[in-house]
PDB file of C-alpha atoms in Angstrom:
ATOM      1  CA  UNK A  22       0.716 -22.558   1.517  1.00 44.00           C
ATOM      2  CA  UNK A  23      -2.221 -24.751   2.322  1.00 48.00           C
ATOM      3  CA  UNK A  24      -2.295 -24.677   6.028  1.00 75.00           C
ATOM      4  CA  UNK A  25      -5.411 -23.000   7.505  1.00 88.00           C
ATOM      5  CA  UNK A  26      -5.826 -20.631   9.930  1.00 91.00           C
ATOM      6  CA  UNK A  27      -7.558 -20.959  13.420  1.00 93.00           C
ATOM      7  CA  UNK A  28     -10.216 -19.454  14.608  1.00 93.00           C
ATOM      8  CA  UNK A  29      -8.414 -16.755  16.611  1.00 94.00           C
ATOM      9  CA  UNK A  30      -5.573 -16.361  14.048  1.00 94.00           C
ATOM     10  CA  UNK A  31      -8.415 -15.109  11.329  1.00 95.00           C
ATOM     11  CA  UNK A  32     -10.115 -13.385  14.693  1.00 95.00           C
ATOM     12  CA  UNK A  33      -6.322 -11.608  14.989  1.00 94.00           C
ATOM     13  CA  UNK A  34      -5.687 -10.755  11.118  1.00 96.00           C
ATOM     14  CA  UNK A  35      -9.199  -9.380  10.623  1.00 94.00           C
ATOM     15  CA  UNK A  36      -8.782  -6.909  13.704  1.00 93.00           C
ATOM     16  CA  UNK A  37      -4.719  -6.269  13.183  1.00 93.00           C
ATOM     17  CA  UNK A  38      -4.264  -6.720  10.282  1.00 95.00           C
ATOM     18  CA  UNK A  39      -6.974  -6.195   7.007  1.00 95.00           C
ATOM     19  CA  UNK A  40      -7.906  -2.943   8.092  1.00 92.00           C
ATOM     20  CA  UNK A  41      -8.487   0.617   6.797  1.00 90.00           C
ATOM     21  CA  UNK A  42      -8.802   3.829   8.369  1.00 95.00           C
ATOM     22  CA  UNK A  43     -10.561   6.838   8.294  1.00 95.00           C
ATOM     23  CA  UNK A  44      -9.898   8.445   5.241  1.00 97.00           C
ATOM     24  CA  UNK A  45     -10.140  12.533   5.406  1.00 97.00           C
ATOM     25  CA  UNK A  46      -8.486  15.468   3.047  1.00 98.00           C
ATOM     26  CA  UNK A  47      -3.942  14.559   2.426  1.00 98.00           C
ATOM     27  CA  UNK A  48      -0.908  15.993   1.135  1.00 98.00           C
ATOM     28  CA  UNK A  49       0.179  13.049  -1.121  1.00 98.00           C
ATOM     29  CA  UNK A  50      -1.348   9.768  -1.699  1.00 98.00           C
ATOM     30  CA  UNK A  51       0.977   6.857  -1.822  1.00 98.00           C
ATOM     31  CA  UNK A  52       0.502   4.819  -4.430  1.00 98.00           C
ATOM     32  CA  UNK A  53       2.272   1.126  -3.768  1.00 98.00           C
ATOM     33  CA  UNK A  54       2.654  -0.133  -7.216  1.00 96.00           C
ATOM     34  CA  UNK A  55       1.198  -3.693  -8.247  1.00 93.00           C
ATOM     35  CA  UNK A  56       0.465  -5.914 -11.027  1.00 90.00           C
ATOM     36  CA  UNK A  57      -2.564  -7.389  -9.793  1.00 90.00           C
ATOM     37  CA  UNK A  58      -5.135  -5.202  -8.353  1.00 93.00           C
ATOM     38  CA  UNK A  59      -4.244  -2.496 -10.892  1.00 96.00           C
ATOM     39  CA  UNK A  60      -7.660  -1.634 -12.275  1.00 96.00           C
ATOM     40  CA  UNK A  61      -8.953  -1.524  -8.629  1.00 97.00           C
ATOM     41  CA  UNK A  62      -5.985   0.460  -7.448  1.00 98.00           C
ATOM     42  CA  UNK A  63      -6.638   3.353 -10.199  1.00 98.00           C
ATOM     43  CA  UNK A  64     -10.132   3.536  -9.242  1.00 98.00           C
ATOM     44  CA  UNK A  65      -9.512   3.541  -5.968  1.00 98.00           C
ATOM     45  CA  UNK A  66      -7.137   6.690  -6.730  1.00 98.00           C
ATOM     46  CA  UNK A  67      -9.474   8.296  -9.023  1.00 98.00           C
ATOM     47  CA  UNK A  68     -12.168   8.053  -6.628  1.00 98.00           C
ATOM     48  CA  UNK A  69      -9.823   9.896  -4.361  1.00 98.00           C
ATOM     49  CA  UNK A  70      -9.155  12.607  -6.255  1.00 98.00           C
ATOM     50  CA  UNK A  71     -12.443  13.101  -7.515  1.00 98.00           C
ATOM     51  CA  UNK A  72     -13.454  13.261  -3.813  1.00 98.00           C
ATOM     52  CA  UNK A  73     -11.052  15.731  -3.812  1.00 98.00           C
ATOM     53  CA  UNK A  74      -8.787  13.563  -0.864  1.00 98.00           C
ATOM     54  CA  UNK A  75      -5.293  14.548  -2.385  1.00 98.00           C
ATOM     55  CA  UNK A  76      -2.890  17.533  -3.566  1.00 97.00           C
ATOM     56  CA  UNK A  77      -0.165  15.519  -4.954  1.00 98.00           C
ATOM     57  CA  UNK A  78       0.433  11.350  -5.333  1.00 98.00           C
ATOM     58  CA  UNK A  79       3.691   8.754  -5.696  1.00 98.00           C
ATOM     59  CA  UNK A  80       3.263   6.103  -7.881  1.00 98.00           C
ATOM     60  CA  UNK A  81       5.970   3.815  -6.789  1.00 98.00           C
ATOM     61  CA  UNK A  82       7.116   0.366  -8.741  1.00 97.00           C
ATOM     62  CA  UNK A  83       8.921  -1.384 -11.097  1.00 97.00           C
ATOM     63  CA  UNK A  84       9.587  -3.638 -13.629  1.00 94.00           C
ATOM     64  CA  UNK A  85       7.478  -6.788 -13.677  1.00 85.00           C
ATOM     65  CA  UNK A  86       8.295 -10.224 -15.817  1.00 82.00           C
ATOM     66  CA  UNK A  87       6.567 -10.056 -18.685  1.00 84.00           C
ATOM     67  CA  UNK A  88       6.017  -6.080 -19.281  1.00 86.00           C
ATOM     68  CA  UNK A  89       8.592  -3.541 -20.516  1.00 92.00           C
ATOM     69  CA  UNK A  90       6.808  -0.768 -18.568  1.00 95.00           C
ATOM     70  CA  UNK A  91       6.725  -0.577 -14.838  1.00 97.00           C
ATOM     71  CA  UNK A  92       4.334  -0.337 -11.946  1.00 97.00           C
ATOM     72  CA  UNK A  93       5.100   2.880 -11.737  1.00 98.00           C
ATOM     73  CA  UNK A  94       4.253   3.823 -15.919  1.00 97.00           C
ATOM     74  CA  UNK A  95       1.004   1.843 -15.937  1.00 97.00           C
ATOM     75  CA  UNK A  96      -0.867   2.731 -12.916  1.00 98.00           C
ATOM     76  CA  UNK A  97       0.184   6.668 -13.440  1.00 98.00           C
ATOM     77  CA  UNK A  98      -0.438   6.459 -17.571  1.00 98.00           C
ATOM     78  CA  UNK A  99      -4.262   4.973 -16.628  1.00 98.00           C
ATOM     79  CA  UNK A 100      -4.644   8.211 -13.421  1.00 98.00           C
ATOM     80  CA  UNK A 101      -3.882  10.568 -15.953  1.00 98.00           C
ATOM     81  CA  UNK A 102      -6.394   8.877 -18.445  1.00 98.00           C
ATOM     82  CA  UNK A 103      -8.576   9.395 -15.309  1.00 98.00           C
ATOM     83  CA  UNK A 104      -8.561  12.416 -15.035  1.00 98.00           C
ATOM     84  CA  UNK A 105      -5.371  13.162 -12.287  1.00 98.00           C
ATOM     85  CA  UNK A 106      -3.101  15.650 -14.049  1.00 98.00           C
ATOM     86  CA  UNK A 107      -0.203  14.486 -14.915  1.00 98.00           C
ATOM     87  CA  UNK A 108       2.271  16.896 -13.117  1.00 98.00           C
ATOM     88  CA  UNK A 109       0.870  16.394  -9.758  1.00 98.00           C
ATOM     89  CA  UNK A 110       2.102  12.726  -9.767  1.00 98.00           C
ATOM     90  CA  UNK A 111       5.403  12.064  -8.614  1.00 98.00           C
ATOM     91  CA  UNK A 112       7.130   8.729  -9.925  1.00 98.00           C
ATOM     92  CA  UNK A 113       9.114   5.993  -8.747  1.00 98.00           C
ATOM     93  CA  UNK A 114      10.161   3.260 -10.949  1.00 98.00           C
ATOM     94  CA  UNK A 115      12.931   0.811  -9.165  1.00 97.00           C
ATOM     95  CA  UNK A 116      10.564  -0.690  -6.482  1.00 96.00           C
ATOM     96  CA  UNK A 117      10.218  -4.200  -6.388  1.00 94.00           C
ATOM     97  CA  UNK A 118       8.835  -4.718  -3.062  1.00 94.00           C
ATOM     98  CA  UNK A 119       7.410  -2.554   0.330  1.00 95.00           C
ATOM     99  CA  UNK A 120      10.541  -1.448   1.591  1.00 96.00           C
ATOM    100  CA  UNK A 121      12.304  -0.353  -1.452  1.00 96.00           C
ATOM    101  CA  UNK A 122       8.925   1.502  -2.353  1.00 97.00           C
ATOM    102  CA  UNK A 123       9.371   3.766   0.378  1.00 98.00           C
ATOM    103  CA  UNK A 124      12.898   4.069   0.671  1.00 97.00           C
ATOM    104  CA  UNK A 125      13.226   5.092  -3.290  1.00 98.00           C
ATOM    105  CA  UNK A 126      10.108   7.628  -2.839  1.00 98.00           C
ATOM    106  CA  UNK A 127      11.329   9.463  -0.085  1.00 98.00           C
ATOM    107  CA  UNK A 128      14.149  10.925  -1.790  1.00 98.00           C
ATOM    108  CA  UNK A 129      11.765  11.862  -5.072  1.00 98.00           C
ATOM    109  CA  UNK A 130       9.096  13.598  -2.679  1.00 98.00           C
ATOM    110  CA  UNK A 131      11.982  15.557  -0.896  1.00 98.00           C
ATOM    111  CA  UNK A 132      13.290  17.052  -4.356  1.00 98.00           C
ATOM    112  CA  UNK A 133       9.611  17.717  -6.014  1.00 98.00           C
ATOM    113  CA  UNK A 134       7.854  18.757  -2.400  1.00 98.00           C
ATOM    114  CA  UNK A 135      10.126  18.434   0.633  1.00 97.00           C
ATOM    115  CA  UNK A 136       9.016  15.954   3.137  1.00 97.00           C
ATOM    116  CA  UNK A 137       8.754  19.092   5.310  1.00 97.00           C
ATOM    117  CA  UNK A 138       5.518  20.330   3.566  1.00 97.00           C
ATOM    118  CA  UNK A 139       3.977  16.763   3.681  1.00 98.00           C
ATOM    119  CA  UNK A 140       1.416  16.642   6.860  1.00 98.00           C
ATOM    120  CA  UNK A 141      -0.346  13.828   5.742  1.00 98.00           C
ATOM    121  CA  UNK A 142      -0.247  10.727   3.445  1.00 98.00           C
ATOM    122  CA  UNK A 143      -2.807   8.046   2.197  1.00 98.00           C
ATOM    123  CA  UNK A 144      -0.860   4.722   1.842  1.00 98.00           C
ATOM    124  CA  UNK A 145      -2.590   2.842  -1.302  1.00 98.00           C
ATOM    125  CA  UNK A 146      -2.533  -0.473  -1.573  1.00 97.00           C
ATOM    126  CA  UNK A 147      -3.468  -4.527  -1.809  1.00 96.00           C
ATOM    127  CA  UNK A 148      -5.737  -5.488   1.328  1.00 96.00           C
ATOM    128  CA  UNK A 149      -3.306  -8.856   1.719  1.00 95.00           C
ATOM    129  CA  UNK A 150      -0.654  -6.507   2.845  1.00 95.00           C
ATOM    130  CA  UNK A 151      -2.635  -3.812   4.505  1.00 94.00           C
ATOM    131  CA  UNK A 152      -0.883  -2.212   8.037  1.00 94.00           C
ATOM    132  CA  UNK A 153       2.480  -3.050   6.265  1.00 95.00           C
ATOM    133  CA  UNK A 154       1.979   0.033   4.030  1.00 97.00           C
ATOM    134  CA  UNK A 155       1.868   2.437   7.064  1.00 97.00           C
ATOM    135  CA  UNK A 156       4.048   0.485   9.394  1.00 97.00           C
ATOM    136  CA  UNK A 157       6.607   0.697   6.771  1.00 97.00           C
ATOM    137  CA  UNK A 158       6.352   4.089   5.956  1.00 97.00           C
ATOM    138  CA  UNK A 159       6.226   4.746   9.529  1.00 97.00           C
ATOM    139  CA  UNK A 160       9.851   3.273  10.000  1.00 97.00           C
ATOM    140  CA  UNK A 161      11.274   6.113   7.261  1.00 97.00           C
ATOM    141  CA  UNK A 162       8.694   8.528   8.014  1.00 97.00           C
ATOM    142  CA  UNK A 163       7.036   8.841  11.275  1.00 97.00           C
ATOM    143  CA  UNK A 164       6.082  12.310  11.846  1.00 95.00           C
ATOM    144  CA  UNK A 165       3.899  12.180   8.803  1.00 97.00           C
ATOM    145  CA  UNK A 166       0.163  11.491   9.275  1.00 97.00           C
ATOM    146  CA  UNK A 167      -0.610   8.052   8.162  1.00 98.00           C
ATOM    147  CA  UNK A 168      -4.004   7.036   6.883  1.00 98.00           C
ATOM    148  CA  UNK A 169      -4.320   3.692   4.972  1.00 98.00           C
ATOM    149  CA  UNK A 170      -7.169   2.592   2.202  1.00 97.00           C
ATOM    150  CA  UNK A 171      -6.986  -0.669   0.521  1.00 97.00           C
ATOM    151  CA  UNK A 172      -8.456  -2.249  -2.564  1.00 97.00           C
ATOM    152  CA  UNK A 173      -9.093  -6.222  -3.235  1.00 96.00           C
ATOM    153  CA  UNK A 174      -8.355  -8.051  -6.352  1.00 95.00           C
ATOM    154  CA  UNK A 175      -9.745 -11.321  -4.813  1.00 94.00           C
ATOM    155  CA  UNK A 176     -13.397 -11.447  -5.774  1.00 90.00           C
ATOM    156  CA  UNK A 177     -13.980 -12.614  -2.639  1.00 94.00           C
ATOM    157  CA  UNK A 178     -15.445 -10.206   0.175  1.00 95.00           C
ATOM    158  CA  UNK A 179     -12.581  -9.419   3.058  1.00 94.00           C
ATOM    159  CA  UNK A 180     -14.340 -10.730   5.620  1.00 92.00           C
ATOM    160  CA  UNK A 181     -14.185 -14.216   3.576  1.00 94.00           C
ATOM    161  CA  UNK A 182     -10.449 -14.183   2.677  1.00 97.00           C
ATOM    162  CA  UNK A 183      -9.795 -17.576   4.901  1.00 96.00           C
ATOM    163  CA  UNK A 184     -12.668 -19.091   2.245  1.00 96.00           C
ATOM    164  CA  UNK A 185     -10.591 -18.836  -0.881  1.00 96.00           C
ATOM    165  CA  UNK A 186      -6.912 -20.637  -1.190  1.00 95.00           C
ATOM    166  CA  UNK A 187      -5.197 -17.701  -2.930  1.00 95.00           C
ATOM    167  CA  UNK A 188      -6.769 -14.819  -0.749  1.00 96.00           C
ATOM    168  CA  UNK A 189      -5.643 -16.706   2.208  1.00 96.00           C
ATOM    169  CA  UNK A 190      -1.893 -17.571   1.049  1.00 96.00           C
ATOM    170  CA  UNK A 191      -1.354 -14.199   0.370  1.00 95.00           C
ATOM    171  CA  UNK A 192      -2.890 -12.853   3.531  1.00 96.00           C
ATOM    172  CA  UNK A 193      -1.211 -15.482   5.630  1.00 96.00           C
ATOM    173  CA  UNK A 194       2.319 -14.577   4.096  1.00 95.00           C
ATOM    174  CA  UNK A 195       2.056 -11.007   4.523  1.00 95.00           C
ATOM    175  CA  UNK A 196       0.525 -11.563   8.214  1.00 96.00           C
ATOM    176  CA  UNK A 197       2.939 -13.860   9.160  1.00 94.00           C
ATOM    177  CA  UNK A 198       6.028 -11.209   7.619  1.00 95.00           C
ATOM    178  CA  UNK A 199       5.264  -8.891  10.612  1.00 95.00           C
ATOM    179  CA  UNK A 200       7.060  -9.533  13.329  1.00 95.00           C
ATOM    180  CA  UNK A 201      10.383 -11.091  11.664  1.00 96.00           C
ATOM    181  CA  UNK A 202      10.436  -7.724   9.428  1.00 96.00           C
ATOM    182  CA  UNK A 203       9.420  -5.561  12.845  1.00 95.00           C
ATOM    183  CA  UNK A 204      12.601  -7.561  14.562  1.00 95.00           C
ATOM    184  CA  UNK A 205      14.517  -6.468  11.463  1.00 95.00           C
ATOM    185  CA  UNK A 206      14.041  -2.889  11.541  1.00 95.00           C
ATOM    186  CA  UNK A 207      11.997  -3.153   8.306  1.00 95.00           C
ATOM    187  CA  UNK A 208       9.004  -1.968   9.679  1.00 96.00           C
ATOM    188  CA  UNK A 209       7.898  -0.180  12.799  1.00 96.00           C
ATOM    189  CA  UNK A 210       4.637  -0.370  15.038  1.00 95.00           C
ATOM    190  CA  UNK A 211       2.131   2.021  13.683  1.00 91.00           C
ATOM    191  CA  UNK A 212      -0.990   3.131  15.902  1.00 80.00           C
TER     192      UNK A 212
END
């Protein structure tokens, strides 16, 4: 995708779309498995729980080409080298995209916690996808509070994500996913 963005469509993405939110004490963080970003994404959950920001996580993701293991295995395996303990991390290892990361957690956090004691959740994730986190876990899950932090692989600051060709494909795919997957029933507007 080499096509670059306008002025007001970066204006748009950087105030709808690459965001974060306040990030304050949750139940569970949300772990969106990857297999780029996954040194950032660990320290991004380490610094979480060292912060003391979670009780429990879900690692969710799974098998990649080229790797036996999944998401799931190596981005738990290096929180536990971290420091998380082990038993407080739920896993998911089917996942291979958003949707299927929610809809294969849910069920694992209902038999381990029970959706019912979850008040809270940090979605984890890549910045390129950002409000798709929430807005999809929103669709299977809205009465849970939704807070969303996000990490970037790019070496390039986020302000500057139009500047580098594979910052901006990837923002400019996910961006442009929302409203097809919103008029699918994918996803789901999220505050």
């Amino acid at each position: 995708m080499s096509d670059l963005p306008s002025d007001l469509e970066i204006a748009r993405i950087n105030a709808e779309h690459l965001i974060s939110t306040p990030i304050r004490s949750a139940d569970l963080l949300f772990v969106f498995g990857t297999r780029h970003g996954v040194g950032e994404t660990v320290q991004a959950a380490l610094e979480l729980w060292r912060r003391g920001f979670f009780r429990h996580a879900i690692v969710s993701g799974g098998l990649t080409a080229g790797d036996t293991r999944t998401e799931c295995t190596i981005i738990k395996q290096a929180m536990v080298a971290g420091g998380v303990p082990e038993v407080l991390i739920l896993e998911e290892h089917r996942a291979t995209n958003t949707g299927e990361n929610v809809i294969f957690s849910l069920p694992v956090i209902d038999s381990a916690l029970g959706r019912e004691n979850i008040g809270s959740v940090i979605c984890l994730g890549k910045i390129c996808t950002a409000r798709r986190y929430p807005m999809t876990l929103h669709r299977h899950w809205p009465d849970v509070e939704k807070m969303l932090l996000t990490i970037n692989p790019y070496g390039v600051p986020v302000e500057r994500w139009h500047t580098d060709a594979l910052f901006r494909e990837r923002v400019l795919l996910e961006w442009r996913k929302i409203e097809p997957y919103k008029n699918r029933g994918f996803i789901a507007d999220w505050p």
